[in-house]
Coordinates of C-alpha atoms in Angstrom, one line a residue:
X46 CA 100.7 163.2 135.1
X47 CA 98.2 161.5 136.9
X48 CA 95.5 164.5 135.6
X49 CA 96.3 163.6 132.2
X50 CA 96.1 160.2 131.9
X51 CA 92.5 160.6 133.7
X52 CA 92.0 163.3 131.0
X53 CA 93.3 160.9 128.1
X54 CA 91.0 158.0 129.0
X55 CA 87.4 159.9 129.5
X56 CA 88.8 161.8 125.7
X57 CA 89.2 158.0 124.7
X58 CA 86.5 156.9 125.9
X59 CA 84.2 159.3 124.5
X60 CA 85.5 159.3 120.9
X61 CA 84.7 155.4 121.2
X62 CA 81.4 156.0 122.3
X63 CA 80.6 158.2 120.0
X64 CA 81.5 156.5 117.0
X65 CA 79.5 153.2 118.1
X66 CA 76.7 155.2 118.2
X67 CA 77.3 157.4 114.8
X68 CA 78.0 154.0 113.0
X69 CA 75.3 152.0 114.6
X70 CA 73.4 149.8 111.9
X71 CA 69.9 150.6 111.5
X72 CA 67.4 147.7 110.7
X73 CA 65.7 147.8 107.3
X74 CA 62.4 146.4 106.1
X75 CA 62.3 143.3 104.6
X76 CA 62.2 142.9 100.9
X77 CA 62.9 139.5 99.0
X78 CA 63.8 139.3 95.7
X79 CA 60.8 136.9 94.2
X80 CA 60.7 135.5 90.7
X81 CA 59.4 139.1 89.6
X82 CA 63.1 140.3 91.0
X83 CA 62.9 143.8 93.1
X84 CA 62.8 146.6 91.1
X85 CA 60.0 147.3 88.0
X86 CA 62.5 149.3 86.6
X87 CA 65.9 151.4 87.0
X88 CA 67.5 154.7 85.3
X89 CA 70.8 153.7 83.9
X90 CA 73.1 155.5 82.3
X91 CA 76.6 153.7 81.8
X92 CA 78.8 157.0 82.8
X93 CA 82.2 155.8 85.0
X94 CA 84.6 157.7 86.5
X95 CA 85.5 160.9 84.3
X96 CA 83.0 159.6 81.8
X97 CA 80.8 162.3 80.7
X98 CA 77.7 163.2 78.5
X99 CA 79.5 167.2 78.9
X100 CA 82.3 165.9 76.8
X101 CA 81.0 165.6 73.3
X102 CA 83.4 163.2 72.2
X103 CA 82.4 160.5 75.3
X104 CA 81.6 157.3 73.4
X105 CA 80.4 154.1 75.8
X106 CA 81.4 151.0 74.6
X107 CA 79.4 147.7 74.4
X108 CA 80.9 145.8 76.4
X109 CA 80.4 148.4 79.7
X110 CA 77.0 148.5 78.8
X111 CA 76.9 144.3 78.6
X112 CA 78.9 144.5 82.3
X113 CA 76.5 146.9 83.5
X114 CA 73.2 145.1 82.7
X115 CA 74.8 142.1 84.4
X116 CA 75.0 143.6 87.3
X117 CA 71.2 145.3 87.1
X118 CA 70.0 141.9 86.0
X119 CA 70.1 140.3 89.4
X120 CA 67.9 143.2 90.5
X121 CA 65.7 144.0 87.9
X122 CA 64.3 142.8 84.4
X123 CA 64.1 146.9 83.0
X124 CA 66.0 149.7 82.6
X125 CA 65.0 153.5 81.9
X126 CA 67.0 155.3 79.6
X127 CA 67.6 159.0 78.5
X128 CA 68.9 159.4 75.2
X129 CA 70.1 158.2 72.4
X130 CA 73.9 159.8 72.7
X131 CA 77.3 158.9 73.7
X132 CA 77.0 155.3 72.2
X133 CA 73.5 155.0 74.5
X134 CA 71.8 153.7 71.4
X135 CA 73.6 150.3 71.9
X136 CA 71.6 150.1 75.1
X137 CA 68.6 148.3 73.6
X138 CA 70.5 145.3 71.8
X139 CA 72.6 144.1 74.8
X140 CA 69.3 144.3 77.1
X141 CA 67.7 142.2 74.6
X142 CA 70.7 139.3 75.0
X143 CA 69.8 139.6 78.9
X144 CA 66.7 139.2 78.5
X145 CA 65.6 143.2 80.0
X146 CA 63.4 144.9 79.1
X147 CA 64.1 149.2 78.3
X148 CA 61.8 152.5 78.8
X149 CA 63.6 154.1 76.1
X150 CA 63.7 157.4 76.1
X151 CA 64.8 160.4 73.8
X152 CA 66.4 163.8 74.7
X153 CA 64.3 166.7 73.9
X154 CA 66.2 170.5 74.2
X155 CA 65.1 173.4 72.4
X156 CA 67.6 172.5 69.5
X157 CA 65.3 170.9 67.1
X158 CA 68.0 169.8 64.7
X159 CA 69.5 167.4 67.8
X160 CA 66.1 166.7 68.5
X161 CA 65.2 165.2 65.1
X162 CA 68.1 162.6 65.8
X163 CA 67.2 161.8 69.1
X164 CA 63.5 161.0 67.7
X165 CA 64.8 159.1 64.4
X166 CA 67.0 157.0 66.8
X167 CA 65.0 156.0 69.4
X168 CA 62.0 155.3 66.8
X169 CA 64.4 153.1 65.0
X170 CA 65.4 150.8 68.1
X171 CA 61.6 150.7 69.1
X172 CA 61.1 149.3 65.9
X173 CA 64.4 147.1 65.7
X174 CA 63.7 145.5 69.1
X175 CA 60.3 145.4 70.1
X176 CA 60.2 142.7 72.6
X177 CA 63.0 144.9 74.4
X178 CA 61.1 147.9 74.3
X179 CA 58.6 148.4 76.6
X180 CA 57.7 151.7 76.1
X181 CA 59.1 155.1 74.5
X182 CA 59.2 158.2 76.8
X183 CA 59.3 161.1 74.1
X184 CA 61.5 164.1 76.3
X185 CA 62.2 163.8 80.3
X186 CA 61.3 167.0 82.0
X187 CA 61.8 169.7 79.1
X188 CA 58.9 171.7 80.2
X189 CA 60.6 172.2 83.9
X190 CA 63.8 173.1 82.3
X191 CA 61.7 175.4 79.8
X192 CA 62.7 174.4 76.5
X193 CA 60.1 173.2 74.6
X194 CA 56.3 174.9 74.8
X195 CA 53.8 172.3 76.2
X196 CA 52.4 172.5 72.5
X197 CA 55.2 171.8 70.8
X198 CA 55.6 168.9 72.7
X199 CA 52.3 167.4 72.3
X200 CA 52.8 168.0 68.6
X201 CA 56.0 166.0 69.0
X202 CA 54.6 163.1 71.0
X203 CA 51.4 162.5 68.4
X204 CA 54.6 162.5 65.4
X205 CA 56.5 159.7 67.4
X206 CA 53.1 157.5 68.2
X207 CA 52.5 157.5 64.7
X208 CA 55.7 156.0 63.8
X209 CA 56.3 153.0 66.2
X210 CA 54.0 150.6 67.9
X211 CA 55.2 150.6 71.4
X212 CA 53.0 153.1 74.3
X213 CA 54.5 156.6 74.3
X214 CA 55.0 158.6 77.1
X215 CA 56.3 161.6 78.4
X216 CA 58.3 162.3 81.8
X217 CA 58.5 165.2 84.0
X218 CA 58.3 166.5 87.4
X219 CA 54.7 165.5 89.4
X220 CA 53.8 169.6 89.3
X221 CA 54.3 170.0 85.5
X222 CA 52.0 167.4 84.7
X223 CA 49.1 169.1 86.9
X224 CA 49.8 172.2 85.1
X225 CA 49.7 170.8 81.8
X226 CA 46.7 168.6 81.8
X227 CA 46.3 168.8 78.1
X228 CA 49.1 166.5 77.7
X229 CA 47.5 163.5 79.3
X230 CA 45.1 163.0 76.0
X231 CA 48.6 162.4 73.9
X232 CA 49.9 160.0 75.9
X233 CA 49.1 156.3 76.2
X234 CA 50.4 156.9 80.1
X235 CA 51.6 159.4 82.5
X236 CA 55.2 159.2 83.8
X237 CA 56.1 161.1 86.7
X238 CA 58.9 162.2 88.5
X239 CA 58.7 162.5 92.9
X240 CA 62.1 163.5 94.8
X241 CA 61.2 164.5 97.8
X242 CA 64.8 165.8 98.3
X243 CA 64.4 168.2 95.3
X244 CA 60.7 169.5 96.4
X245 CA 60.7 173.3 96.5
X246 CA 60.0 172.4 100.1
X247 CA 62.1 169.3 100.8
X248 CA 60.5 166.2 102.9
X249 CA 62.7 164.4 105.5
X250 CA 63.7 160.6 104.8
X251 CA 60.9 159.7 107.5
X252 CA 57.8 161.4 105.3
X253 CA 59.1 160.7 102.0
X254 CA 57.1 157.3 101.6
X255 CA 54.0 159.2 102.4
X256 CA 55.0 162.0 100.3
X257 CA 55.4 159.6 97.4
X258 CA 51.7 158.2 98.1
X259 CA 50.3 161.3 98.4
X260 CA 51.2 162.7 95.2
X261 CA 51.2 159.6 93.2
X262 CA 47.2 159.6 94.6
X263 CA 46.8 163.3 93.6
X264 CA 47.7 162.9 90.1
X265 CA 45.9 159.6 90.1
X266 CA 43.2 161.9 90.9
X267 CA 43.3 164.1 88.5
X268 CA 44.2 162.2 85.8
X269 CA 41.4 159.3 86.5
X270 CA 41.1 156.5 83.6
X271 CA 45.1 157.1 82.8
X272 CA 47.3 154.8 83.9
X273 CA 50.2 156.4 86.0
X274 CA 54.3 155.3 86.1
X275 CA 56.3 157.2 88.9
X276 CA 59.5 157.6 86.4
X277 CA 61.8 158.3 89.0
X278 CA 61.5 157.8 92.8
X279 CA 65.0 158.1 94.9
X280 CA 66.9 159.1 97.1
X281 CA 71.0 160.9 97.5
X282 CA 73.4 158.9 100.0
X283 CA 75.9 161.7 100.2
X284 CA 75.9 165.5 100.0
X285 CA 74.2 168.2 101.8
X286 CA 71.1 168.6 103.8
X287 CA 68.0 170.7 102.2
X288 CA 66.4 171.6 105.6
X289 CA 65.3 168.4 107.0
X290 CA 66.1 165.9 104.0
X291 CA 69.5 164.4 104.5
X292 CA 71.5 162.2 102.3
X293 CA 72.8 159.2 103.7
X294 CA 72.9 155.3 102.7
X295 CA 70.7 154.8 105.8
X296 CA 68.1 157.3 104.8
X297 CA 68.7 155.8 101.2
X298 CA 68.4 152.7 101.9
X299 CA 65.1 153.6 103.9
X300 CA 62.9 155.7 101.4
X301 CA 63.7 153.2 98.7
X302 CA 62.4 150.0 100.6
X303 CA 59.7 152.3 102.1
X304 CA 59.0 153.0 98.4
X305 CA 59.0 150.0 97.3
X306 CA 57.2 148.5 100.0
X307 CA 54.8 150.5 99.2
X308 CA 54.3 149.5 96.0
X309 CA 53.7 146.2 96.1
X310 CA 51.0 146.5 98.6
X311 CA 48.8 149.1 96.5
X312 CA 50.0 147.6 93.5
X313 CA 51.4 150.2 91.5
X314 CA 54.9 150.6 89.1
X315 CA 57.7 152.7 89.8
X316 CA 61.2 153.6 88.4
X317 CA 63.9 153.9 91.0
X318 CA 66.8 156.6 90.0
X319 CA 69.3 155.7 90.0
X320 CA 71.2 152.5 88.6
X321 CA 74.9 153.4 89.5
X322 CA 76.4 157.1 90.8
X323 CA 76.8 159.1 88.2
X324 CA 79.8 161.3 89.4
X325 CA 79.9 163.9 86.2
X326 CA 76.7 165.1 87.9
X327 CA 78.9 166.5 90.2
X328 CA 80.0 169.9 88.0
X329 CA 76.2 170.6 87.8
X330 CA 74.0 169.3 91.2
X331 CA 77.3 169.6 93.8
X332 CA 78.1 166.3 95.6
X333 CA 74.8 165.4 96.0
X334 CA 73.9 164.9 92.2
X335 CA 76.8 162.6 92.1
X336 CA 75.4 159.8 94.6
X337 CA 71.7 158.6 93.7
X338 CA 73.0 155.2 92.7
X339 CA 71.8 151.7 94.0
X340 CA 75.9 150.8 92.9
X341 CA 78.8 153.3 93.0
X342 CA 80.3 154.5 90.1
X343 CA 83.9 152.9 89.7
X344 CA 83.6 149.3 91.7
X345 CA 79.5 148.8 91.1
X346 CA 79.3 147.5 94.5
X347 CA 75.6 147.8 95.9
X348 CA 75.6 150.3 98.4
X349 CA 73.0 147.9 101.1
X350 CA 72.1 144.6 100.8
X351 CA 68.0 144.5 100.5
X352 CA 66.5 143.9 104.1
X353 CA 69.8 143.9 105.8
X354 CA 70.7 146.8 107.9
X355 CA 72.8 149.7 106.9
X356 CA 75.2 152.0 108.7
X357 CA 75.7 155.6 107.6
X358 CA 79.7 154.9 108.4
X359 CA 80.5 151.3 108.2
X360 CA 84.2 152.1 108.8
X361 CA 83.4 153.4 112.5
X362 CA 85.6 150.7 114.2
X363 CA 88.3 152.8 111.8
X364 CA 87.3 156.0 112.6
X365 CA 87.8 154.6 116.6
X366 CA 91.3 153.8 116.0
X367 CA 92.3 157.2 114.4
X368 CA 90.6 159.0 116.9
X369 CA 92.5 157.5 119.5
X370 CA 95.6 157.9 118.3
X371 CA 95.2 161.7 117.0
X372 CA 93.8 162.3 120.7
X373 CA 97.3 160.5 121.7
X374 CA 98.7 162.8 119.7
X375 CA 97.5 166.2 121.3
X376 CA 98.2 164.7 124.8
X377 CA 101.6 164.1 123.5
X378 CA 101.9 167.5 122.7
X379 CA 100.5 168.4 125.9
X380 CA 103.1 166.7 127.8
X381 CA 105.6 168.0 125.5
X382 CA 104.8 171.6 126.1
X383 CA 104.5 170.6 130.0
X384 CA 101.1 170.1 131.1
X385 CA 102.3 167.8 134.2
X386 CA 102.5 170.7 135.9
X387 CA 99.7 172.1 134.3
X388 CA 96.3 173.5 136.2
X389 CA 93.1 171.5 135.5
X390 CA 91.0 174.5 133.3
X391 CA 94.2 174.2 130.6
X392 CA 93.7 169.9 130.8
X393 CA 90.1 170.4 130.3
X394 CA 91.4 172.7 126.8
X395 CA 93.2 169.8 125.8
X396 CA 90.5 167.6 126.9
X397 CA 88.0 169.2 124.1
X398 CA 90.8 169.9 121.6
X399 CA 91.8 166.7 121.7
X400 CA 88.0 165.1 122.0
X401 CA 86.9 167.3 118.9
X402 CA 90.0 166.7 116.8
X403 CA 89.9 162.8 117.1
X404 CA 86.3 162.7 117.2
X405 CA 86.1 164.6 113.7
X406 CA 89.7 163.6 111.9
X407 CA 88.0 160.7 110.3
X408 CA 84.6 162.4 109.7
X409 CA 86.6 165.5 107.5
X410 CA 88.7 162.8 105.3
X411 CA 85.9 160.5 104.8
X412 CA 83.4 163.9 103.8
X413 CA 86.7 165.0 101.5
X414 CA 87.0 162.0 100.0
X415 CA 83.4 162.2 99.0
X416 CA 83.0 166.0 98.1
X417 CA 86.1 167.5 96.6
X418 CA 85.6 167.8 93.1
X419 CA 88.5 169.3 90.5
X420 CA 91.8 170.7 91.7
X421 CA 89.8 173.7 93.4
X422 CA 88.0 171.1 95.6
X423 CA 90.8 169.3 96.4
X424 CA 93.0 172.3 97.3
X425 CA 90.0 173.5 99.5
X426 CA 89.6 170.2 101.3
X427 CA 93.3 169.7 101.6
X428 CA 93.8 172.7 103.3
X429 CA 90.7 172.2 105.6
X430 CA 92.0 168.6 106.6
X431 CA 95.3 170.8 107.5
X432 CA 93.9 173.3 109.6
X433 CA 91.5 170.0 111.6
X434 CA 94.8 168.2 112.0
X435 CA 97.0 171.7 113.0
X436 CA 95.1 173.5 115.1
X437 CA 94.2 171.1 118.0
X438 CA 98.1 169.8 118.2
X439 CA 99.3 173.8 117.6
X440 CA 96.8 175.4 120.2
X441 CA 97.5 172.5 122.7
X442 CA 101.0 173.6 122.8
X443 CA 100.5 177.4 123.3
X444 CA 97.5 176.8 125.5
X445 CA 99.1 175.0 127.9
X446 CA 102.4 177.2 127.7
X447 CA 99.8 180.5 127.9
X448 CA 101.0 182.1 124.7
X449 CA 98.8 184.4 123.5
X450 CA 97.7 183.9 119.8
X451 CA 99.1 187.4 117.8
X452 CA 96.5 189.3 115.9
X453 CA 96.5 189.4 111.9
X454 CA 99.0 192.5 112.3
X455 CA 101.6 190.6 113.9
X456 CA 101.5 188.2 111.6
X457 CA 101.7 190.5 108.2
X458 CA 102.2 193.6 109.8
X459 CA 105.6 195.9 109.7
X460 CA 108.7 193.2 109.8
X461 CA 109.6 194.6 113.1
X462 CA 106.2 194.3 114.6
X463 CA 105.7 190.9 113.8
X464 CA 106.1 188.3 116.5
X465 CA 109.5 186.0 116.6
X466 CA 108.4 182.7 118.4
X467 CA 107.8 180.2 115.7
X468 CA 105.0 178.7 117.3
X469 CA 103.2 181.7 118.5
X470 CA 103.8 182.8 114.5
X471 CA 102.1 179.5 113.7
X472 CA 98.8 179.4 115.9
X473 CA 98.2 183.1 113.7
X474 CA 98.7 181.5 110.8
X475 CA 96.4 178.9 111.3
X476 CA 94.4 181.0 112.5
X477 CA 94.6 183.0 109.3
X478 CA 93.9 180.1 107.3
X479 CA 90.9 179.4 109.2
X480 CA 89.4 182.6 108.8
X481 CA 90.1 182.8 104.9
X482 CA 88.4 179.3 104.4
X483 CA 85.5 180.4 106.9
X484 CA 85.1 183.5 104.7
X485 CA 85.2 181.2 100.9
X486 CA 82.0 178.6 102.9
X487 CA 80.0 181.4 104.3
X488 CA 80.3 183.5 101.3
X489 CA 79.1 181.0 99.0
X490 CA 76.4 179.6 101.0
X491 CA 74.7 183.2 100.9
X492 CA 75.3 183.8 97.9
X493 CA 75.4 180.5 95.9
X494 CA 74.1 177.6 98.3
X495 CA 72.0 175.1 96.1
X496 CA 74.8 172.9 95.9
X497 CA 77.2 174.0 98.2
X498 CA 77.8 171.5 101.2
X499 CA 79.0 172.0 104.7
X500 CA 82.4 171.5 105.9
X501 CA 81.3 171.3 109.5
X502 CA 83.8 168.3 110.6
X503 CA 86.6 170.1 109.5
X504 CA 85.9 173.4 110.3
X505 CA 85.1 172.3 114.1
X506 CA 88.3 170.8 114.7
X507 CA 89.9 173.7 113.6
X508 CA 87.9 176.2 115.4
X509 CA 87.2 175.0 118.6
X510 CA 91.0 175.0 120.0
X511 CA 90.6 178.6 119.1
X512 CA 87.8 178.9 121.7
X513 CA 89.1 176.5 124.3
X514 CA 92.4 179.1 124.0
X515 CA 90.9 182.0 124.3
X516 CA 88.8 180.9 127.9
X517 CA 92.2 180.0 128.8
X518 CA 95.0 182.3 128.5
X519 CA 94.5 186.5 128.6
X520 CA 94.8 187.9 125.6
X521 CA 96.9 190.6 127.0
X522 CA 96.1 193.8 126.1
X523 CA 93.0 196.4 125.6
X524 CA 92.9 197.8 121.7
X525 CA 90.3 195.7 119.3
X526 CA 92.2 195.6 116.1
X527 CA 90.4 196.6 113.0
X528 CA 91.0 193.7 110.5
X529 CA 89.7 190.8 113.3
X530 CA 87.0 193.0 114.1
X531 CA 85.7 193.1 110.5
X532 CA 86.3 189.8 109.8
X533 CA 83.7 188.9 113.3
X534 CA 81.2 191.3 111.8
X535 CA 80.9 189.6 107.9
X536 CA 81.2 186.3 109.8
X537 CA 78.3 187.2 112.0
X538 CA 76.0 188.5 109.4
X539 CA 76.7 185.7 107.4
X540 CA 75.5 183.1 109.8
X541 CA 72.6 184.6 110.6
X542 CA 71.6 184.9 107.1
X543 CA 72.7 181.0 106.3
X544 CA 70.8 180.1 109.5
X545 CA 67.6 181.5 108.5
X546 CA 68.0 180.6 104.6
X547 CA 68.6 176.9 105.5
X548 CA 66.4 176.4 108.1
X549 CA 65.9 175.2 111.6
X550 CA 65.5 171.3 110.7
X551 CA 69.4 171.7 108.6
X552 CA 71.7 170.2 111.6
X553 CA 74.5 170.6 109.6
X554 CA 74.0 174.1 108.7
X555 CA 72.7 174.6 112.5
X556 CA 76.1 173.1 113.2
X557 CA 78.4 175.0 111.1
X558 CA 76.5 178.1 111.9
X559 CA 77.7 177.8 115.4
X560 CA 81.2 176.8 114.5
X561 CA 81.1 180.1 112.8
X562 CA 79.7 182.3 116.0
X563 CA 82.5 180.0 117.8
X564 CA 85.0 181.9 115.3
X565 CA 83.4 184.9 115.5
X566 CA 83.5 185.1 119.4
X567 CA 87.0 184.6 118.9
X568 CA 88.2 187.5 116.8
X569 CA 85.6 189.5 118.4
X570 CA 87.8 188.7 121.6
X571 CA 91.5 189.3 120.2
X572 CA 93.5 192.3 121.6
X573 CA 96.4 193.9 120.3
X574 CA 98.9 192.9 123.1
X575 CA 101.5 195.6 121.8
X576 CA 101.8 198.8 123.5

């Protein structure tokens, strides 16, 4: 008994430590909010909720878009807008009661019958309001998504000039512009976009403020008499790495001070993106295309307080608690299935099943909370959440009794091969489960992995009492059985390729890449214990 209260307090212990460290604020730099407020300007699109520009018959209402600019008046004196749509037009009017000023901008596509709206309505409010309007930005990035001929555009940009009185501009990506010098000459400015998260080779948080000015100086370059707007400048506070560029609110919070920073020492404007998350992003960009936003989508609460510092998991003191008591928990079970009398390598098991289930049971809700998306995504997180909260309880029990966990064919083999003890039948099917989920999130990250994030808290907690069993207890017998051995091999293959695809600098692919070889080292290592 004495062994496992030992055992309990270093687990306790280190699941504290941990999660000072993981939720440790990190200091900011210093920006005040002088009469000329923070931000130049700010992307805003109203979208709340289940609000969507996918659903044609979305229509925002007035007085969300009068809430809204409340809010992004205490920041800002300008927002950027996107269209004309979805009751957008109204966006120009209630700016002018707050006194904002708008970039208003008009949807270009390659459907010129929705484009002739778009023009005729944004032309209009320039004209209607032109002390709001402070510029017009005639399509955002159509030549990247390849709808529109860089011709055809500039023939479109010189029809709008001639019809309002405002500058005229057109926004895109940093590389289209270079590519498509022509444009510059029908322009009265250049606008353009730099995410160093979406960069065909993404930059880390720490070298996206010298990214920024080493673009923004290259097409300053090349461009020399034009005056030159960065559009859109941001960066994601949730969602999946892209080799070494991490979303997080720290990193958020970092590049867009740094940015900003920036700018007001070489004196130069720039539009942050974005105002507030924009969650229908989500069905098109994965979780990360839902979580730009200064505010978040439902409350508008800021997500850091200029200057202050910023913790990537402000509910760490939370996470302590829970991880304490789910590490009580598996002890419990422990004591339960008699580890008293237990040797120390079976404590040490429990030890790491215990350390890795508390240590992560807060991590998987918090990430499910943030990345299940539709009843698919929820089902998929639900069960993943099951298997991190099963399998360290379930494979405490049987590790310390020294069951040996059956093989797939005792599970859903012949009814009188399969095995009878409920919970030896109930470490395979959690081990099952495991394996079917491990096969859906390596699968898709080889062959669909833009957007795809990665499950790593969840999966670990599920996986590792797997491994902690199998150095344990013998499996008990000689013959490799087909079905775990095939399973090891597409597992295998799969990690190398997601290791090499994502890249050395991806810690959370490096991570679920060796929760995966963990797995794999497991069914690699069953035997068929019947004779």
């Amino acid at each position: 008994m004495r062994n496992v209260l030992a055992c309990f307090t270093v687990t306790a212990a280190a699941i504290a430590v941990i999660w000072v460290w993981l939720g440790k604020p990190v200091d900011m730099p210093f920006l005040s909010a002088g009469p000329d407020k923070i931000l130049y300007c700010v992307s805003y699109a109203p979208f709340r909720g289940s609000q969507t520009p996918l659903d044609p018959s979305t229509m925002i209402t007035a007085a969300q878009i009068d809430d809204d600019l409340r809010h992004l008046a205490q920041i800002t004196d300008c927002v950027r807008t996107y269209s004309v749509d979805f009751g957008l037009d109204q966006i120009a009017g209630v700016a002018a009661k707050h006194g904002l000023k708008v970039i208003q901008g008009l949807w270009l596509s390659s459907n010129p019958e929705k484009n002739r709206y778009q023009i005729d309505t944004a032309v209009a409010l320039a004209n209607k309001f032109p002390q709001a309007v402070r510029s017009l930005v005639v399509g955002n990035e159509v030549l990247l998504r390849g709808e529109m001929s860089a011709t055809d555009l500039a023939n479109t940009i010189r029809a709008v000039k001639a019809r309002v009185g405002v500058p005229v501009t057109y926004a895109d990506v940093w590389e289209f512009w270079v590519r498509n010098r022509d444009l510059a000459s029908v322009v009265d400015f250049i606008t353009i976009h730099i995410l160093p998260y979406w960069e065909d080779f993404p930059i880390p948080a720490d070298d996206a403020v010298a990214h920024v000015e080493a673009i923004r100086k290259r097409v300053t370059a090349a461009f020399q008499g034009k005056d030159i707007l960065i559009g859109e400048v941001g960066w994601p506070s949730a969602g999946r790495m892209r080799e070494g560029a991490l979303p997080s609110p720290v990193n958020q919070a970092k590049v867009i001070q740094g940015v900003l920073a920036l700018s007001k020492r070489e004196h130069f404007n720039l539009n942050v993106i974005e105002a507030f998350d924009q969650p229908w992003k989500r069905a098109l960009e994965g979780t990360v295309g839902g979580h730009w936003g200064l505010f978040d989508s439902l409350g508008r609460a800021p997500k850091f307080a200029w200057g202050q510092p910023v913790s990537n998991h402000p509910a760490w003191l939370w996470h302590i608690v829970g991880g304490i008591l789910f590490a009580g928990a598996v002890f419990g079970a422990a004591l339960f299935a008699g580890a008293s009398k237990a040797a120390m390598a079976p404590l040490v098991a429990v030890s790491v099943n215990a350390l890795v289930g508390g240590g992560l049971v807060g991590w998987t809700i918090e990430n499910a909370m943030l990345e299940s998306l539709g009843p698919g995504g929820w089902i998929r997180s639900s069960a993943l959440m099951l298997l991190a909260v099963c399998a360290p309880l379930v494979l405490t029990v049987v590790t310390i009794r020294g069951i040996r966990v059956p093989v797939f064919a005792e599970i859903f083999g012949p009814r009188e091969l399969r095995v009878r003890d409920r919970m030896t039948a109930g470490a395979g099917l959690i081990l099952t489960l495991t394996v079917l989920l491990a096969f859906v999130v390596a699968l898709a990250l080889v062959f669909d992995p833009r957007y795809r994030d990665f499950p790593f808290a969840p999966l670990t907690a599920a996986v590792i009492p797997f491994v902690t069993h199998r150095l344990v207890v013998d499996p008990h017998g000689s013959a490799r059985p087909h079905a775990e051995l095939t399973a090891a091999i597409v597992l295998a293959l799969s990690a190398v390729y997601i290791l090499f695809n994502e890249g050395f600098a991806n810690w959370q692919s490096l991570w679920l890449c060796a929760v995966l070889a963990g797995l794999v080292f497991n069914l690699w290592q069953a035997r068929d214990g019947r004779d």
